[in-house]
Short mmCIF file of C-alpha atoms in Angstrom, two decimals:
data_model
loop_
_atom_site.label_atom_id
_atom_site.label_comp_id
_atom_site.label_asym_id
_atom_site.label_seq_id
_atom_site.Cartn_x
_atom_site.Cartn_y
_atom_site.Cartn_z
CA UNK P 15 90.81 -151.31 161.31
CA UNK P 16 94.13 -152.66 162.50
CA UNK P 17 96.80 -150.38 161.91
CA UNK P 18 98.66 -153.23 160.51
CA UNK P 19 96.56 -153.41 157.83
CA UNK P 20 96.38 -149.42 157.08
CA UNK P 21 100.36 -149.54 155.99
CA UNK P 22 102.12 -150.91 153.10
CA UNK P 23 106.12 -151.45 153.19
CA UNK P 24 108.38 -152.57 150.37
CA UNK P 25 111.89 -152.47 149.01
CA UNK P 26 112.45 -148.93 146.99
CA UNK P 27 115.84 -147.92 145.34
CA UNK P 28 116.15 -144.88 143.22
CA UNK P 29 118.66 -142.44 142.01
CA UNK P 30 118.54 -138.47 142.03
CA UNK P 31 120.64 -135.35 142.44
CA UNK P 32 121.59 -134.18 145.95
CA UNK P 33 119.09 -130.91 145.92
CA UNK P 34 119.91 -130.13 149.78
CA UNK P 35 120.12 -131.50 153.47
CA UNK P 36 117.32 -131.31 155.41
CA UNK P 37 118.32 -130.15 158.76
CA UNK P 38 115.99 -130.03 162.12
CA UNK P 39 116.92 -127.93 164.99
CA UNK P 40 119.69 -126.41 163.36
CA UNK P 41 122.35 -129.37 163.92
CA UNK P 42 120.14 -132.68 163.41
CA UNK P 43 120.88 -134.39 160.09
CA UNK P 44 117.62 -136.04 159.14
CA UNK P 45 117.13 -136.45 155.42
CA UNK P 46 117.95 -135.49 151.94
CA UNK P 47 116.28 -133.57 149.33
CA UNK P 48 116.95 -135.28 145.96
CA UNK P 49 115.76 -134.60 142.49
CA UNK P 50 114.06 -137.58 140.43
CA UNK P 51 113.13 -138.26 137.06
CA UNK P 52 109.60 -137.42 139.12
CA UNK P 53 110.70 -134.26 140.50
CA UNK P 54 111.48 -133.37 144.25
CA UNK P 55 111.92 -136.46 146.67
CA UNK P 56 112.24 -136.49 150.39
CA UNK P 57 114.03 -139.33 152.04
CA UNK P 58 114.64 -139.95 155.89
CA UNK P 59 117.81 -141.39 156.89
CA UNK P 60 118.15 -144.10 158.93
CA UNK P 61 119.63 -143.56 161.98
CA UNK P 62 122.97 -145.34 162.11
CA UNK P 63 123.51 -143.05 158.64
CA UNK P 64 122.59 -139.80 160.36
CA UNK P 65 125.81 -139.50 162.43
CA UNK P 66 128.20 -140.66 159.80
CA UNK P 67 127.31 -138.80 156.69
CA UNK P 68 129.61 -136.71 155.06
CA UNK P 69 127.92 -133.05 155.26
CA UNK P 70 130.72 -132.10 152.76
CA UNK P 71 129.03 -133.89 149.73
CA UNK P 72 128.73 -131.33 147.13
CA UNK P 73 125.00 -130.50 145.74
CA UNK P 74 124.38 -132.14 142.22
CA UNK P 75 125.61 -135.51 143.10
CA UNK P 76 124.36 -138.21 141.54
CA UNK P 77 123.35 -140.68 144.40
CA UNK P 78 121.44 -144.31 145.01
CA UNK P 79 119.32 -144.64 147.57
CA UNK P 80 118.17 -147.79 148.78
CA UNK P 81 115.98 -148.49 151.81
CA UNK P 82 112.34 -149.30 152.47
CA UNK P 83 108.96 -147.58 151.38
CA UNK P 84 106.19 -147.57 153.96
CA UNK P 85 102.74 -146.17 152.55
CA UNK P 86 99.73 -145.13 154.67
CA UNK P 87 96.64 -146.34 153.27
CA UNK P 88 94.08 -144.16 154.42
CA UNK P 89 96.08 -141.12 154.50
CA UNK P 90 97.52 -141.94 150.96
CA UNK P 91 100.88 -140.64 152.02
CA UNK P 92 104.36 -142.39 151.33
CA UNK P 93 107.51 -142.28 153.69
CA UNK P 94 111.16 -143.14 151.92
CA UNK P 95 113.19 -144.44 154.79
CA UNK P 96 117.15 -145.07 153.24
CA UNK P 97 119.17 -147.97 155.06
CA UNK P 98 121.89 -147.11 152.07
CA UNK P 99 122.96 -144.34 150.38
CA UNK P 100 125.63 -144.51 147.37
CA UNK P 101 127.27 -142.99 144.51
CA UNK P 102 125.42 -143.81 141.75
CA UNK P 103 126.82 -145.75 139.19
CA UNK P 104 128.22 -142.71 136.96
CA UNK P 105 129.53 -140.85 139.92
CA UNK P 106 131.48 -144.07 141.40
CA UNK P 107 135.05 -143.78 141.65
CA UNK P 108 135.00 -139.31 141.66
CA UNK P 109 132.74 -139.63 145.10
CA UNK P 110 134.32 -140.00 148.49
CA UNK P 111 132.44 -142.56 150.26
CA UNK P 112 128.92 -141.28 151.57
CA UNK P 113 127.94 -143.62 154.18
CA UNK P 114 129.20 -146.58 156.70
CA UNK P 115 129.08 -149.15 154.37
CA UNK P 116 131.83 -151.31 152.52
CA UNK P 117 133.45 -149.28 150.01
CA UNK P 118 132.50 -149.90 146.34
CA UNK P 119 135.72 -151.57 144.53
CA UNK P 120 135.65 -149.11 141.54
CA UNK P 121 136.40 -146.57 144.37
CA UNK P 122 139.55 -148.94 146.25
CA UNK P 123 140.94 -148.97 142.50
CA UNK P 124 140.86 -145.54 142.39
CA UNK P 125 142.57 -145.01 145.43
CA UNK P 126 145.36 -147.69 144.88
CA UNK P 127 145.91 -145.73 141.20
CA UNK P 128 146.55 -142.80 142.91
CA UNK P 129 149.02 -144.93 145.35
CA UNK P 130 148.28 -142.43 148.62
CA UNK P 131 146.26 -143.27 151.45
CA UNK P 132 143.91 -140.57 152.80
CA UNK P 133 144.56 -138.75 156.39
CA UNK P 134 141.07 -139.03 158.10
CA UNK P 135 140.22 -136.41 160.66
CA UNK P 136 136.87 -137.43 162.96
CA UNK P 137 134.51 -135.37 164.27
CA UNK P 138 132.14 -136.16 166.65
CA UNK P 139 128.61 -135.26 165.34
CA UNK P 140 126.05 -136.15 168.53
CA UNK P 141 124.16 -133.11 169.54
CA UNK P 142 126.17 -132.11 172.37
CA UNK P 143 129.15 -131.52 170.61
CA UNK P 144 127.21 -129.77 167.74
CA UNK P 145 125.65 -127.45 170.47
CA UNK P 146 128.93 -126.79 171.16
CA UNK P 147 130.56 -125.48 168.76
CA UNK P 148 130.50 -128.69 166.22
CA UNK P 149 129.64 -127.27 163.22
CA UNK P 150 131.78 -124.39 163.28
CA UNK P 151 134.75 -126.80 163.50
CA UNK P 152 133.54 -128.46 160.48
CA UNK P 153 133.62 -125.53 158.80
CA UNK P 154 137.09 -124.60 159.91
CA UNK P 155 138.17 -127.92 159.09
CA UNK P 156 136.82 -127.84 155.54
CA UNK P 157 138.30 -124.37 155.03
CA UNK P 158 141.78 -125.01 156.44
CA UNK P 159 141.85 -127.87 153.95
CA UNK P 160 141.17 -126.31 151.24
CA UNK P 161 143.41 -123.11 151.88
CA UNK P 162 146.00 -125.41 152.28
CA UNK P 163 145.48 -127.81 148.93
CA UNK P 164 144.55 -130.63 151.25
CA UNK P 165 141.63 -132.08 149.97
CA UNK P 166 142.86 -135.02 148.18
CA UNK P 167 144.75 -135.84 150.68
CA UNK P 168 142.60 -135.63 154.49
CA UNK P 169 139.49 -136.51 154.46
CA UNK P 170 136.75 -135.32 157.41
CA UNK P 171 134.96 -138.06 159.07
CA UNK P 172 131.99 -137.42 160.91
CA UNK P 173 131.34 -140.09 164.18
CA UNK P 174 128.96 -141.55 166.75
CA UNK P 175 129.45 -140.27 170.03
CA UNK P 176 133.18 -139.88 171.45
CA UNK P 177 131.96 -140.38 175.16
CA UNK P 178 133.27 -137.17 175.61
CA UNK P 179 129.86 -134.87 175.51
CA UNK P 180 130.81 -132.28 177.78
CA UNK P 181 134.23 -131.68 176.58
CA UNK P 182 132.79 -131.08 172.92
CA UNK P 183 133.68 -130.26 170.15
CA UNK P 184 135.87 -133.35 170.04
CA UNK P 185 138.33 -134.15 167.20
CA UNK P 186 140.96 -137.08 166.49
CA UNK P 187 143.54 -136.50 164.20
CA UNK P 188 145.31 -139.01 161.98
CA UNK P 189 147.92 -139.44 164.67
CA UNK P 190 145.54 -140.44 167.30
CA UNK P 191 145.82 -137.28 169.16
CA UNK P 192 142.67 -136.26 170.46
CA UNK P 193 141.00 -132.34 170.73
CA UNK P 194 138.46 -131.30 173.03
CA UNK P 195 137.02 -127.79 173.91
CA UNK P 196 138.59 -126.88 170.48
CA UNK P 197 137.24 -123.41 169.10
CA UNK P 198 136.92 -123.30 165.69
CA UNK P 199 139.87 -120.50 165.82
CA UNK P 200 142.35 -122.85 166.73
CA UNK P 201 141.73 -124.99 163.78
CA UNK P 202 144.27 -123.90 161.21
CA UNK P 203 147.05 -123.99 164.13
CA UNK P 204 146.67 -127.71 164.92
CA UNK P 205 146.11 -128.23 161.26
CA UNK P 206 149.82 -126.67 160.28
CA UNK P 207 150.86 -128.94 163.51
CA UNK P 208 149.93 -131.97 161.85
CA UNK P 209 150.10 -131.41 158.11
CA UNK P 210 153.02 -129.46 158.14
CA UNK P 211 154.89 -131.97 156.15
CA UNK P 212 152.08 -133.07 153.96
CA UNK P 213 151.83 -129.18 152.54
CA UNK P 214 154.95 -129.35 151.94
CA UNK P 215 154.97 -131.54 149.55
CA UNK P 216 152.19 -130.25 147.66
CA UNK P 217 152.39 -130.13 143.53
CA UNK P 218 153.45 -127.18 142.61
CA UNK P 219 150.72 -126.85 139.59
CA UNK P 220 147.59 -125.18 140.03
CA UNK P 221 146.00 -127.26 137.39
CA UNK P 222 147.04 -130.47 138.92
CA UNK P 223 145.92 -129.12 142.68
CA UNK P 224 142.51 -128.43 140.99
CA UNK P 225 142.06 -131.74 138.74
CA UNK P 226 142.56 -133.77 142.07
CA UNK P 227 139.99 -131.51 143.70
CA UNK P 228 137.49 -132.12 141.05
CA UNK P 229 137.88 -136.18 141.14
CA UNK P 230 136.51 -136.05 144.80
CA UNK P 231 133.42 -133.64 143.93
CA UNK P 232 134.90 -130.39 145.60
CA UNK P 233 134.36 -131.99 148.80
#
């Protein structure tokens, strides 16, 4: 029989809980692990979300997924593939966006309530600069944020390819100025460099530092 006729595909969209990642070779983003109303669901990513998800999005997270379902006949097996992944519709407006695609306007209301625009830092996430030291950076970056009371004010951007493979890990800053060969222990150095000013002008209550935290899902 024609393998055409062995496969069904259709439309799917369904909402869950972020259980986990699912990582391959240590560094490649490939799907999520989300809890259903019908327990435990895998999902593959597309690919053009793989490089631009936000690794930072907390576990618990209420997301929709929307993409196509492609179901093998004879083997009775079902692949989730997403093309879109969102904040569900209770989480919108408290989740930072999760995916290339136009931002929900619940979420630019938000923003324009709270009447300051986000720093964005990007990191490249292709393999070469993950190899290289890529995901410790991250993890500097997300630290040094948070150390400093940052978070609801710089966001971290993960990008397609920088051209720049061998000089990875490769960062941009808000300012345009580009990073390359950075190790992760220079991180909180060229963050003081470049937020210097913004910490300074940091509330000076805990309990307001920590209700902005908690609108952006501890990410």
């Amino acid at each position: 029989m024609n393998a055409s006729y062995n496969t069904e595909t259709s439309e799917f969209c369904l909402e869950g809980r972020l259980i986990d990642f699912v990582i391959k070779d240590g560094y490649k983003l490939k799907g999520l692990l989300l809890g259903t109303a019908e327990g435990e669901c895998y999902v593959k990513l597309a690919k053009h979300l793989r490089a631009a998800f936000d690794l930072r999005l907390a576990q618990g997270t209420w997301l929709q997924v929307v993409g196509y379902k492609k179901r093998d006949i004879k083997k009775d097996k079902v692949i989730l593939k997403a093309e879109r992944v969102m904040a569900a519709r209770s989480e919108i407006g408290s989740v930072a966006t999760l995916t290339p695609v136009q931002e929900p306007p619940a979420m630019k209301t938000s923003q324009a309530k709270a009447g300051k625009n986000k720093h964005t830092i990007l990191v490249c996430q292709k393999s070469d600069c993950m190899k290289r030291g890529g995901k410790a950076v991250c993890q500097a970056l997300e630290a040094a944020l948070s150390n400093r009371g940052l978070e609801d004010k710089v966001t971290i951007k993960g990008t397609g390819c920088m051209k720049k493979c061998k000089a990875g890990p490769n960062i941009v800053m808000p300012d345009k100025t580009r990073y390359s060969r950075i190790p992760s222990t220079q991180v909180p150095i060229i963050m003081d460099k470049h937020f210097a000013d913004v910490v300074e002008e940091q509330p000076d209550s805990c309990a307001e530092i920590l209700s902005d935290h908690c609108k952006f899902g501890g990410m």
